[in-house]
Coordinates of C-alpha atoms and ligand atoms in Angstrom, one line a residue:
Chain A
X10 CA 31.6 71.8 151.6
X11 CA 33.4 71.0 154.8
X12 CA 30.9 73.7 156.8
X13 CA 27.9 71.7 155.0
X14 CA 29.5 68.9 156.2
X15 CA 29.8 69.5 159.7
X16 CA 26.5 71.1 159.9
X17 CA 25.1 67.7 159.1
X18 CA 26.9 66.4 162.0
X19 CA 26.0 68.7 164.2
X20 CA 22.3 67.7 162.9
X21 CA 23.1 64.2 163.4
X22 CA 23.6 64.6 167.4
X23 CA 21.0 66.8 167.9
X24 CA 18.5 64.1 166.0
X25 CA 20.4 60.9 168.4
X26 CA 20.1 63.6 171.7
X27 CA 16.7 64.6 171.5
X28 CA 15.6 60.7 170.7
X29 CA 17.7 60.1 173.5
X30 CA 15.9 62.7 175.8
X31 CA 12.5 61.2 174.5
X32 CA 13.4 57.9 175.5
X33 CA 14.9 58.5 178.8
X34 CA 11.8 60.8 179.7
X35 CA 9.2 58.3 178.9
X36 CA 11.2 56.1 181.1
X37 CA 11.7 57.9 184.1
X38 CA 8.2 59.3 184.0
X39 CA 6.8 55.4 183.4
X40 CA 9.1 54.8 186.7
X41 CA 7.5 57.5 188.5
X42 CA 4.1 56.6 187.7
X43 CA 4.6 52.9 188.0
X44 CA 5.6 52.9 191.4
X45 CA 3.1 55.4 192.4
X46 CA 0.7 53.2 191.3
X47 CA 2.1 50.2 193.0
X48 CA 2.2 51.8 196.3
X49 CA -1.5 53.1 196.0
X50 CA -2.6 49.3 195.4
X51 CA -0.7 48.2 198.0
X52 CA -1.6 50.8 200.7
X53 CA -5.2 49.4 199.5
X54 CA -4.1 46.0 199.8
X55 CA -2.8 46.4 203.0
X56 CA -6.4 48.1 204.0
X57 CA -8.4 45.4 202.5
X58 CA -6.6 42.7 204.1
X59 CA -7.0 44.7 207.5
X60 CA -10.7 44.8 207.2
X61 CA -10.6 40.9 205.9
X62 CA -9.2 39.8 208.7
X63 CA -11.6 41.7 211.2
X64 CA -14.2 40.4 209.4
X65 CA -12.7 37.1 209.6
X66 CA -12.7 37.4 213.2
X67 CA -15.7 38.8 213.4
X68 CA -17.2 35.9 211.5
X69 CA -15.5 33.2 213.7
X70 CA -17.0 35.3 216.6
X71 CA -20.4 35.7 215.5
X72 CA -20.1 31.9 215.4
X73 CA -18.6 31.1 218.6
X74 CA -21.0 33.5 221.0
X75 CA -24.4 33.2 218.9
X76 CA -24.2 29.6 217.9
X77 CA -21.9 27.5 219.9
X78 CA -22.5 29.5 223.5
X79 CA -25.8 29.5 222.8
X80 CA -25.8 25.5 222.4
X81 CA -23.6 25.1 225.3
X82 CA -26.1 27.3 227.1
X83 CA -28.9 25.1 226.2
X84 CA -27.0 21.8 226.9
X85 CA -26.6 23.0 230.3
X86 CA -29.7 23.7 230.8
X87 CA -31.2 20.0 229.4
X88 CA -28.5 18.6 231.8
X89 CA -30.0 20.5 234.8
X90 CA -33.5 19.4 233.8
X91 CA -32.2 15.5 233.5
X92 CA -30.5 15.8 236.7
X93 CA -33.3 17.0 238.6
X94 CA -35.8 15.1 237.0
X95 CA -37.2 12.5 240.2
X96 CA -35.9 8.7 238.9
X97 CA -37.7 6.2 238.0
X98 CA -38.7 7.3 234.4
X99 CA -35.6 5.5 232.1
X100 CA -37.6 5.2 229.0
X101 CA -37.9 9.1 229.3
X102 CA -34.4 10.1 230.4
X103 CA -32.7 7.9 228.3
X104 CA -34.4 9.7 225.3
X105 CA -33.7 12.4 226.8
X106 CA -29.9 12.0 226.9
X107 CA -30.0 10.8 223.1
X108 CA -31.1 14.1 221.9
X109 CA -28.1 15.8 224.2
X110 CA -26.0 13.3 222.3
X111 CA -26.8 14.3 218.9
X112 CA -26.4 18.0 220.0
X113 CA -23.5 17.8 221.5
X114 CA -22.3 15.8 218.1
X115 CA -23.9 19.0 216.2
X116 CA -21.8 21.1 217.9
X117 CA -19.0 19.4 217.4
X118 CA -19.2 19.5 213.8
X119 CA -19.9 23.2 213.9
X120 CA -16.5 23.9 216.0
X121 CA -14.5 21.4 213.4
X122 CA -16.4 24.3 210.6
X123 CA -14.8 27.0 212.5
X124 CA -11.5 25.7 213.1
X125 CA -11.2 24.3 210.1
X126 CA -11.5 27.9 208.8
X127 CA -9.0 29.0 210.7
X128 CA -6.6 25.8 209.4
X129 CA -7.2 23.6 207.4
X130 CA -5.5 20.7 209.1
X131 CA -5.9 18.2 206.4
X132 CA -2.8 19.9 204.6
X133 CA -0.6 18.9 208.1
X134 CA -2.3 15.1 208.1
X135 CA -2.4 14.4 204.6
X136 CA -0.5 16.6 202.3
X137 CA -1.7 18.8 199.6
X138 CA -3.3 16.4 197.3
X139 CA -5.8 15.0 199.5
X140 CA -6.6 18.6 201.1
X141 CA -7.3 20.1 197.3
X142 CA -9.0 17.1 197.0
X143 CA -11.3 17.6 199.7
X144 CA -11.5 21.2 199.0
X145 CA -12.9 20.0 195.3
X146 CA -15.5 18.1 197.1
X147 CA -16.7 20.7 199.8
X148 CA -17.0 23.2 196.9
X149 CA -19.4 20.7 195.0
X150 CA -21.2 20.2 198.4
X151 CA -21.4 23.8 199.3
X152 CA -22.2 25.2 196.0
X153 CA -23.5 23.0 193.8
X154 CA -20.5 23.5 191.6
X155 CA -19.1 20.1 189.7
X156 CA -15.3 20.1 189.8
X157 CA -13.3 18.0 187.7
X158 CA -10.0 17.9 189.7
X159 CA -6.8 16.4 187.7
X160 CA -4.1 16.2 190.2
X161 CA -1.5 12.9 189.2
X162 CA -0.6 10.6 192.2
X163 CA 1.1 12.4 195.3
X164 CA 4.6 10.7 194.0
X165 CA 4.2 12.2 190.8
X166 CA 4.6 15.7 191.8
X167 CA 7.4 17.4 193.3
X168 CA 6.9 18.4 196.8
X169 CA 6.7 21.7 198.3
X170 CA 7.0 22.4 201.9
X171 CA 4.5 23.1 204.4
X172 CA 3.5 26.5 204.2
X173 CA 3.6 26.2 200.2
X174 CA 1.1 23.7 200.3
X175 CA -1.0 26.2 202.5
X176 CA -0.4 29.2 199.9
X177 CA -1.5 26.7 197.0
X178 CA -4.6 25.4 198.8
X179 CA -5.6 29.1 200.0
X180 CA -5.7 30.3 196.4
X181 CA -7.5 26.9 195.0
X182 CA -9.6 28.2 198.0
X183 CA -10.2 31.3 196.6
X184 CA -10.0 30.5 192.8
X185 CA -13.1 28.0 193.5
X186 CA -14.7 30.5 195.7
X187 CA -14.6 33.3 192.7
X188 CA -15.9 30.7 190.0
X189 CA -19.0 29.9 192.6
X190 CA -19.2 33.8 193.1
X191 CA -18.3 35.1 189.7
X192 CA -18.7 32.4 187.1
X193 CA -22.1 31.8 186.3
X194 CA -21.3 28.4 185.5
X195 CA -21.7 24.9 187.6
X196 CA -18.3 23.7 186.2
X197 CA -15.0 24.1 186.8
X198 CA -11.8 22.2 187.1
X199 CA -8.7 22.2 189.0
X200 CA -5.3 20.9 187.8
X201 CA -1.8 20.6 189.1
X202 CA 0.7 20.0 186.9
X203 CA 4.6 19.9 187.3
X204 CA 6.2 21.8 185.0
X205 CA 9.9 21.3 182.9
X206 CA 11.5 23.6 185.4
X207 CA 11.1 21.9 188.7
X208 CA 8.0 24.4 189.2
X209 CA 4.4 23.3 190.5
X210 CA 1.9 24.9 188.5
X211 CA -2.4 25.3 189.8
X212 CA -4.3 26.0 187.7
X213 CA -8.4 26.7 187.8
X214 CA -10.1 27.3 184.8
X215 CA -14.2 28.0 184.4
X216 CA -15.7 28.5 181.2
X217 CA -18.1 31.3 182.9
X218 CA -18.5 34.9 181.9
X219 CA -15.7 36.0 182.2
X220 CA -14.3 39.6 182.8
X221 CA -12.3 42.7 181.9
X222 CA -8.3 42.5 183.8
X223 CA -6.1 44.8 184.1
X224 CA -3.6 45.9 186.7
X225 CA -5.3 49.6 187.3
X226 CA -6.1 49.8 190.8
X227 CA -9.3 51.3 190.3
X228 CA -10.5 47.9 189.4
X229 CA -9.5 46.2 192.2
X230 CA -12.4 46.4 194.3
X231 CA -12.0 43.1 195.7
X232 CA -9.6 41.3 197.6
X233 CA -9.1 37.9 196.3
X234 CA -7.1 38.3 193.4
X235 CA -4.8 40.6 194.6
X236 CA -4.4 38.4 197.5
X237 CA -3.8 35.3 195.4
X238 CA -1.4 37.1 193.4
X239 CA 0.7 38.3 196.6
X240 CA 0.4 34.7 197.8
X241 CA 2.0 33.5 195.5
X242 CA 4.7 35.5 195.2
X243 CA 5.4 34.8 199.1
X244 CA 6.1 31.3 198.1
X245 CA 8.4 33.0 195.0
X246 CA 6.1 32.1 192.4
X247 CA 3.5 33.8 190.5
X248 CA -0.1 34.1 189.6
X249 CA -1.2 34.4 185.5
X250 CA -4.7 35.6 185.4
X251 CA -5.9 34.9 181.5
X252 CA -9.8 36.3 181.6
X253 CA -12.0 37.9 178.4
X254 CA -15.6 38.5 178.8
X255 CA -17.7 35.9 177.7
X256 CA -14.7 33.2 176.9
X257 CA -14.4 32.3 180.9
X258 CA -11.1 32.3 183.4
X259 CA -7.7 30.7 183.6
X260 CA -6.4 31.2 186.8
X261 CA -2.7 29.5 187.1
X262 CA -0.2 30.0 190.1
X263 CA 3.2 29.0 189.7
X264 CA 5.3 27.9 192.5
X265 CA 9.1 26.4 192.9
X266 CA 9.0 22.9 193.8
X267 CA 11.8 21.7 196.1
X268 CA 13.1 18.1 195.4
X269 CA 12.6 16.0 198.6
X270 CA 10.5 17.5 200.7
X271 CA 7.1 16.5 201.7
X272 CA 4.2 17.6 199.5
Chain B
X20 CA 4.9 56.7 137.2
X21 CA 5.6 53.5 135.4
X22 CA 9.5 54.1 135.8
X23 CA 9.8 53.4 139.5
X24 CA 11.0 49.7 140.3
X25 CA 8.8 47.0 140.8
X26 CA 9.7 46.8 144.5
X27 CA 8.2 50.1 145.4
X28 CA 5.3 48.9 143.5
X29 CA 4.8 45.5 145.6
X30 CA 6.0 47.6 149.4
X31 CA 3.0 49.6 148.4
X32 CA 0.7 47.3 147.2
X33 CA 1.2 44.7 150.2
X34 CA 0.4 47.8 152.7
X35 CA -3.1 47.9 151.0
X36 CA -3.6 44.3 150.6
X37 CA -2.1 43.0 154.1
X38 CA -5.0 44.5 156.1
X39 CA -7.4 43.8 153.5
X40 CA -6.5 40.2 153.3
X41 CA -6.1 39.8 157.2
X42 CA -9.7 41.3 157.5
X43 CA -11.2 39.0 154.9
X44 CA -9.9 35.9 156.7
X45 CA -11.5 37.2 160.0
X46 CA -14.8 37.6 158.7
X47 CA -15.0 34.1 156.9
X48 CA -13.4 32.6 160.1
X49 CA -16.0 34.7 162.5
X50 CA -12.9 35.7 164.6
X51 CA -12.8 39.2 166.1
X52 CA -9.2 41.0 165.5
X53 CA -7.7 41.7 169.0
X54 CA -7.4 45.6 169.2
X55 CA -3.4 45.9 168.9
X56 CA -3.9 44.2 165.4
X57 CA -6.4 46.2 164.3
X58 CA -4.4 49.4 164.7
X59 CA -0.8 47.9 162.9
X60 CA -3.5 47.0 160.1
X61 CA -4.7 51.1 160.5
X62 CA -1.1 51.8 160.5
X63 CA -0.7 50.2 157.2
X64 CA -3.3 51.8 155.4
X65 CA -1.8 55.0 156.6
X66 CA 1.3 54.0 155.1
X67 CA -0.9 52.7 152.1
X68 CA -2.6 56.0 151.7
X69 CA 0.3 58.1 151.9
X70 CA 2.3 56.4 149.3
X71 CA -0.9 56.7 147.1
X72 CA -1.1 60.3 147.8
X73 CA 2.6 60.6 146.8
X74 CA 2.6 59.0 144.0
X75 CA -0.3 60.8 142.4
X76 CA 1.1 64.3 143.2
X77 CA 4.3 63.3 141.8
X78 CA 2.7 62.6 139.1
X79 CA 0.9 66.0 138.6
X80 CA 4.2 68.3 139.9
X81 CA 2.0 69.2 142.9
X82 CA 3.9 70.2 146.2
X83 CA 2.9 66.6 149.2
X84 CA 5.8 68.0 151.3
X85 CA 2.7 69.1 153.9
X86 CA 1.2 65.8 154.3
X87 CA 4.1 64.8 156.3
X88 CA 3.0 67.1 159.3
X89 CA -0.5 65.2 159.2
X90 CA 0.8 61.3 158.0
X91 CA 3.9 60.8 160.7
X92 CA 2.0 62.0 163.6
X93 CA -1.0 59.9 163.1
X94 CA 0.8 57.1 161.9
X95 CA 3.2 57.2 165.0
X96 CA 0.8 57.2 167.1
X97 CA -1.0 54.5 165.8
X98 CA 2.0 52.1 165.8
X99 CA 3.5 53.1 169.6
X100 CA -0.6 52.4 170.7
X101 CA -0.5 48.9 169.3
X102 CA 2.8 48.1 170.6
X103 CA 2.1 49.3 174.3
X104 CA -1.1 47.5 174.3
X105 CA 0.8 44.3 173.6
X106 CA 3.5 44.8 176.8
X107 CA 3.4 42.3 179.3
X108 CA 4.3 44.4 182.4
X109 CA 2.5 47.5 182.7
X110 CA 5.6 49.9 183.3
X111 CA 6.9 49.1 179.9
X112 CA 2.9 49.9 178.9
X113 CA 3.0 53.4 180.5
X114 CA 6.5 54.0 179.3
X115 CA 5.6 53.4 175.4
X116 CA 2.6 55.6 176.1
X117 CA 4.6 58.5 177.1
X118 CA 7.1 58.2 174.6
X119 CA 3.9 58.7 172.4
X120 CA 2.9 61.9 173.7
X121 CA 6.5 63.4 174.2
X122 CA 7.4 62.5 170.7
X123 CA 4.5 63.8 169.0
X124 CA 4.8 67.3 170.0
X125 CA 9.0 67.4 169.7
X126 CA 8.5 65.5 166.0
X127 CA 6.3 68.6 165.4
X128 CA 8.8 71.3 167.2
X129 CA 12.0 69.8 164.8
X130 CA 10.3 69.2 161.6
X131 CA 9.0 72.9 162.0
X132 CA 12.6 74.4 162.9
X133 CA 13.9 72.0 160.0
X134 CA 11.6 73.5 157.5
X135 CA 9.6 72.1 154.9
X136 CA 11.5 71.6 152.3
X137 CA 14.2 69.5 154.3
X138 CA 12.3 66.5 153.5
X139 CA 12.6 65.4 157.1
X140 CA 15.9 64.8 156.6
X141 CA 16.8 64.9 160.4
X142 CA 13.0 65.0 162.1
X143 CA 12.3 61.7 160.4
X144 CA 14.9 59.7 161.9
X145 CA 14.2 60.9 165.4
X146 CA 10.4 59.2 165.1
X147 CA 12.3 55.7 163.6
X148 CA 14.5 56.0 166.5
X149 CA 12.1 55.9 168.9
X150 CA 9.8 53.5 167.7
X151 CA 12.8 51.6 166.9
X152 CA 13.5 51.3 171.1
X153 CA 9.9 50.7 171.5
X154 CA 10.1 47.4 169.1
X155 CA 13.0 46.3 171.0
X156 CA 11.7 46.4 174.3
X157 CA 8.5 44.9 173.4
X158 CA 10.8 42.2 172.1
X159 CA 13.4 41.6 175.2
X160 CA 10.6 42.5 177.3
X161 CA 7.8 40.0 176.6
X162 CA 10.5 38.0 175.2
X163 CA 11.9 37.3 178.4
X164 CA 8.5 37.0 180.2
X165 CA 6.3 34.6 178.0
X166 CA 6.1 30.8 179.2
X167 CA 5.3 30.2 175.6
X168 CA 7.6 29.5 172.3
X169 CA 8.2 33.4 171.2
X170 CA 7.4 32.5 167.3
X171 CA 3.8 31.8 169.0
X172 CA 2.9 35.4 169.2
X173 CA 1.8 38.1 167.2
X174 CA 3.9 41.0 168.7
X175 CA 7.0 38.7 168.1
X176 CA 6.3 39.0 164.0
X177 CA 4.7 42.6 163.7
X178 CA 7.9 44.0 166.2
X179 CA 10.5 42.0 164.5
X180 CA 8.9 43.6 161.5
X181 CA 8.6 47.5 162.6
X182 CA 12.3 47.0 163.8
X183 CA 13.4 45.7 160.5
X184 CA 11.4 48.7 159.1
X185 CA 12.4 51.5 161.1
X186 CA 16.2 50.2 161.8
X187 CA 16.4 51.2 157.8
X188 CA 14.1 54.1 158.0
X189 CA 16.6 55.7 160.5
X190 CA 20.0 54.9 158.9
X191 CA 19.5 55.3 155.5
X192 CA 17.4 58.5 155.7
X193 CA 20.1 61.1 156.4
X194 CA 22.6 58.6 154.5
X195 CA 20.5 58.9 151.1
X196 CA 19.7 62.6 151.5
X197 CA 23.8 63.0 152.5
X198 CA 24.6 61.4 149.2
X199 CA 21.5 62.4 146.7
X200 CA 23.8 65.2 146.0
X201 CA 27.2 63.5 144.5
X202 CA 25.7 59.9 143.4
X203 CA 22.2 59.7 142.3
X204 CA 23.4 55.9 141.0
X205 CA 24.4 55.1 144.9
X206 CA 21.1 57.0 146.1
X207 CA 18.6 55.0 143.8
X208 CA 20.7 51.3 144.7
X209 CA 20.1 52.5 148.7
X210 CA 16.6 53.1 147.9
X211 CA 16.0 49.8 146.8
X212 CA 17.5 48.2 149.2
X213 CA 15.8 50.0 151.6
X214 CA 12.8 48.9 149.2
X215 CA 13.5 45.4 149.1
X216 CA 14.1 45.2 153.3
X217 CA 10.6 47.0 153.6
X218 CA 8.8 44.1 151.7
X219 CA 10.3 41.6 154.0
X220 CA 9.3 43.9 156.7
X221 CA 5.5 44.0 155.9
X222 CA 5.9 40.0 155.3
X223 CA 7.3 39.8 158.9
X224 CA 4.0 41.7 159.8
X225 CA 2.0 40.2 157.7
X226 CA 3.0 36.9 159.8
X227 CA 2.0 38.1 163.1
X228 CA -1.5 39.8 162.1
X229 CA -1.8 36.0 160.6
X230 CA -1.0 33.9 163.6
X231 CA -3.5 32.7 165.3
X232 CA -4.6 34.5 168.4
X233 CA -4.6 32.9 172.3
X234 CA -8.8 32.8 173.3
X235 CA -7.9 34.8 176.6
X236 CA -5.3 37.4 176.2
X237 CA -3.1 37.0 179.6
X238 CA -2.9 39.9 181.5
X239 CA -0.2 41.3 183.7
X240 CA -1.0 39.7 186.8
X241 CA 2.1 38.5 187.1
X242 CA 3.8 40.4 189.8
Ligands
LIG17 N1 -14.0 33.0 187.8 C1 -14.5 34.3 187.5 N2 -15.5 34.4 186.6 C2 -15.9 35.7 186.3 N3 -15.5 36.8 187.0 C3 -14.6 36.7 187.9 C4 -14.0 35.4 188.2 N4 -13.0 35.6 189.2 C5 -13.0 36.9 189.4 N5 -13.9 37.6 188.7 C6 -14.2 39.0 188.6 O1 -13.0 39.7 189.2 C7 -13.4 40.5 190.2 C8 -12.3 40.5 191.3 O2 -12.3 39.3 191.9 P1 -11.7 39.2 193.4 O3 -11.6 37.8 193.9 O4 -10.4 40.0 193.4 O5 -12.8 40.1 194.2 P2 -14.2 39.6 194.7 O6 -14.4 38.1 194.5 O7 -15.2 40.5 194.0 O8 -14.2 40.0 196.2 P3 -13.4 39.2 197.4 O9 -12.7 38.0 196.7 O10 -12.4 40.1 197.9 O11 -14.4 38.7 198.3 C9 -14.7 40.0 190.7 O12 -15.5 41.0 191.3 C10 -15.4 39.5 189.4 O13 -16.0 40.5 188.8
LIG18 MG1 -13.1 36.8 195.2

C-alpha cells in the first residue's frame, strides 16, 4: 500500500510538472513570437513613415516650384508688361492691375493650403474645438462627406495641452480622411466625449463597409492606422479600432486630460 | 442505465440542448454566432456525443476506453481555439495557441505511457490544468483590459464556466480514482458533486453563448 501510495505521488508531480512545462513553453514561445512580430511592424512603421514624410515633402515641393513659382514667374512678368506699357491708357492698366490682384490673392490662398499642411495653426489660435470643427467642415467641402460633429462647449471638456490637441486633430485628420477613402459612405460623425476618468475620448464612427482587423503585420499595408494608433500612445493614450465588414467603423482614441490647461 | 442519478442525466442533456437552443434563437433572431461561440457550442456536442457514446457501451459491456484518445484531443482543441480567439492582446492569443499544439501531442505521449486501462487517471488532469490557466488568463486578461462592465461579455460567462468545469475535472479526478478503491459510498457522493458543479458550469456557459453580442467585435488595436 504505502509503495502504491507513493507511486501516486510521484504521478501527481509529474502530471503538475509537465502542465507546468506546457504552460511556461507556450509562454515563452508567445513572448518570442510577439515581440518578433512587434519589431517587424515597427521596422515597417518606421519605413513607412520615412517614405510619408518624403512624400510629404515632395508634395509641398511639387507645390511650391510648379504652382507658386510658376505664378510668381508670371506676376513678374504682367508687372514688367504694366511698367513698360507708354501712359496714358488708365482704363487698360487699371484692369490690368485688378487681374494681378486677384492672382496675387490666389496665390495667397494656395500658400495658406500649403502651410496649413504643414500646421494647422487654428489649433494655436483657437484651440481644439474650433480646429476639429473646421476640420469637419473642410472634409464636407473637400469630399462631399456630411459630418455630424458632436463636440460639447470648449468649457465642458477637460483640456489637454498643446501638442495633445495636435495628436487628436492629426488622427480626426486621418480617421476622416479613411472614411472619405475607405467608407463608401457620405456620412460620418465625429464626437469628443470626456470620460469618468479624467480621459478625453475621439471618437469617428462611419457606417460604411467596413473591414477585416487584426494586428498581423501583413495587413498593414497602409500607414494611417498604425500611425493613429502610435499617436496616440505618444500622448499616453490609446486607439480602439472596432471594424466588421459590412457593419462600418468605430474608430475611438483615448487620451489623459490634464485639469487646467488650455484645450 | 436508469440507475445513474438524475444529475448526470440533466449535465448530459443540457450539453445537447445548450447549442441546440442557442442555435434556434440565432436563426429566429437572423443573428450570425460570432466564431468563438460557435466552437464552445462544437465543444459541447463533443462532450454531448461522448457521454452518449458512453453510456450506450456501458450499457452493452463493450470496451469506450479508446474513444478517449479521439474525444480529449478534439475537444481540447476546440475549447483552447475559442478561448484564444476571444483574447484582447494578441500575445496572450499566440500563447493559448501554442499551449494547444504543445499539449495535444504531450496529452497523447502520457495517456500512452499511462496505458489504457488507467482511465486517464493522471493524463486527464494535465489537459484540465491547462485549460484551466487558459480560462484564467482570458479572465484577468480581458478583465483588466475592457472599458466595459465584465458581466457584458460572452468570454466572462463561458470562461467563468470552463474554469468552474475544469478546476473540478482536475482535482477530483486522481481524488476519485485514489479512493474508488476503499469507499465506493465517498466515490459516488464526489461524483455527484462533481455532477451537480458541472450543471452550473454549462448554465455559466449557457449565459455567455446567450448574451447578446457587440455589432463590431473590438480588435487589439490597442497598443
Ligand atoms: N473607415 C473605413 N471604412 C472602411 N475601411 C477602412 C476604413 N478605415 C480604414 N479602412 C481599411 O483599413 C485599411 C488600412 O487603413 P490605413 O489608414 O492604415 O491605410 P490606408 O488608408 O490604406 O493608407 P494610408 O492611410 O497610409 O494612406 C485601408 O486600406 C482600408 O481597407
Ligand atoms: Mg488611411
Amino acid at each position: 500500500m504505502s509503495s502504491g501510495n507513493s507511486e501516486t505521488i510521484w504521478n501527481l508531480y509529474l502530471t503538475l510538472g509537465l502542465a507546468a512545462a506546457v504552460i511556461l513553453f507556450a509562454l515563452i514561445s508567445a513572448l518570442v513570437i510577439y515581440q518578433r512580430r512587434f519589431v517587424k511592424l515597427h521596422r515597417t512603421y518606421s519605413k513607412n513613415l520615412l517614405s510619408a514624410q518624403e512624400e510629404e515633402r515632395a508634395w509641398v515641393a511639387r507645390e511650391v516650384h510648379d504652382d507658386a513659382l510658376q505664378r510668381v514667374a508670371m506676376l513678374a512678368h504682367e508687372l514688367h508688361e504694366v511698367a513698360d506699357e507708354p501712359p496714358g491708357n488708365v482704363d487698360r492698366q487699371r484692369q490690368r492691375i485688378g487681374a494681378i490682384v486677384t492672382e496675387v490673392e490666389d496665390l495667397g490662398v494656395m500658400l495658406r493650403r500649403v502651410a496649413h499642411r504643414l500646421h494647422p495653426s487654428l489649433i494655436d489660435q483657437a484651440g481644439l474645438v474650433p480646429a476639429l470643427e473646421g476640420l469637419a467642415g473642410d472634409v464636407s467641402r473637400a469630399h462631399g462627406i456630411q459630418v455630424d460633429v458632436e463636440i460639447p462647449p470648449s468649457n465642458a471638456i477637460p483640456g489637454v495641452p498643446r501638442d495633445v490637441a495636435l495628436i487628436l486633430y492629426r488622427i480626426a485628420q486621418e480617421g476622416l480622411r479613411n472614411v472619405a477613402r475607405h467608407s463608401g459612405v457620405k456620412r460620418a460623425s465625429l464626437r469628443v466625449v470626456p470620460t469618468q476618468d479624467n480621459e478625453l475620448s475621439l471618437e469617428i464612427v462611419d457606417r460604411g463597409r467596413g473591414f477585416v482587423h487584426d494586428d498581423h503585420p501583413k495587413s498593414h499595408k497602409g500607414l494611417g492606422l498604425v500611425s493613429m494608433a502610435e499617436r496616440a500612445r505618444l500622448a499616453d493614450g490609446r486607439l480602439e479600432v472596432w471594424s466588421e465588414p459590412g457593419k462600418g467603423t468605430r474608430l475611438r482614441a483615448i487620451v489623459p486630460a490634464h485639469q487646467g490647461e488650455v484645450s | 442505465m436508469d440507475t445513474l442519478p438524475w444529475e448526470l442525466h440533466a449535465a448530459t442533456a443540457l450539453e445537447g440542448l445548450i447549442p441546440l437552443f442557442v442555435w434556434l434563437r440565432s436563426r429566429l433572431a437572423k443573428t450570425e454566432i460570432s466564431r468563438p461561440r460557435r466552437l464552445v457550442m462544437a465543444w459541447l456536442l463533443v462532450q454531448f456525443t461522448s457521454d452518449l457514446f458512453q453510456l450506450y457501451t456501458m450499457s452493452r459491456g463493450i470496451s469506450n476506453l479508446w474513444a478517449r484518445y479521439l474525444i480529449s484531443p478534439t475537444s481540447d482543441v476546440l475549447m483552447l481555439y475559442a478561448l484564444s480567439m476571444w483574447q484582447t492582446h494578441p500575445l496572450r492569443r499566440i500563447g493559448i495557441r501554442v499551449a494547444m499544439l504543445v499539449l495535444v501531442p504531450v496529452w497523447f505521449g502520457y495517456a500512452i505511457a499511462e496505458g489504457v486501462g488507467a482511465f486517464g487517471r493522471y493524463s486527464d488532469p494535465l489537459r484540465s490544468i491547462v485549460i484551466l490557466v487558459a480560462t484564467l488568463v482570458t479572465l484577468v486578461g480581458n478583465g483588466l483590459t475592457t472599458t466595459t462592465r465584465i458581466s457584458r461579455h460572452d468570454w466572462f460567462w463561458v470562461a467563468a464556466g470552463v474554469a468552474l468545469y475544469f478546476a473540478l475535472e482536475a482535482a477530483l479526478g486522481p481524488f476519485l480514482e485514489f479512493i474508488f478503491a476503499d469507499s465506493r459510498d465517498i466515490a459516488l457522493r464526489a461524483f455527484l458533486f462533481k455532477a451537480r458543479f458541472d450543471i452550473l458550469a454549462y448554465l455559466l456557459i449557457a449565459a455567455g453563448l446567450l448574451c447578446p453580442q457587440e455589432t463590431a467585435r473590438p480588435s487589439g488595436t490597442s497598443i
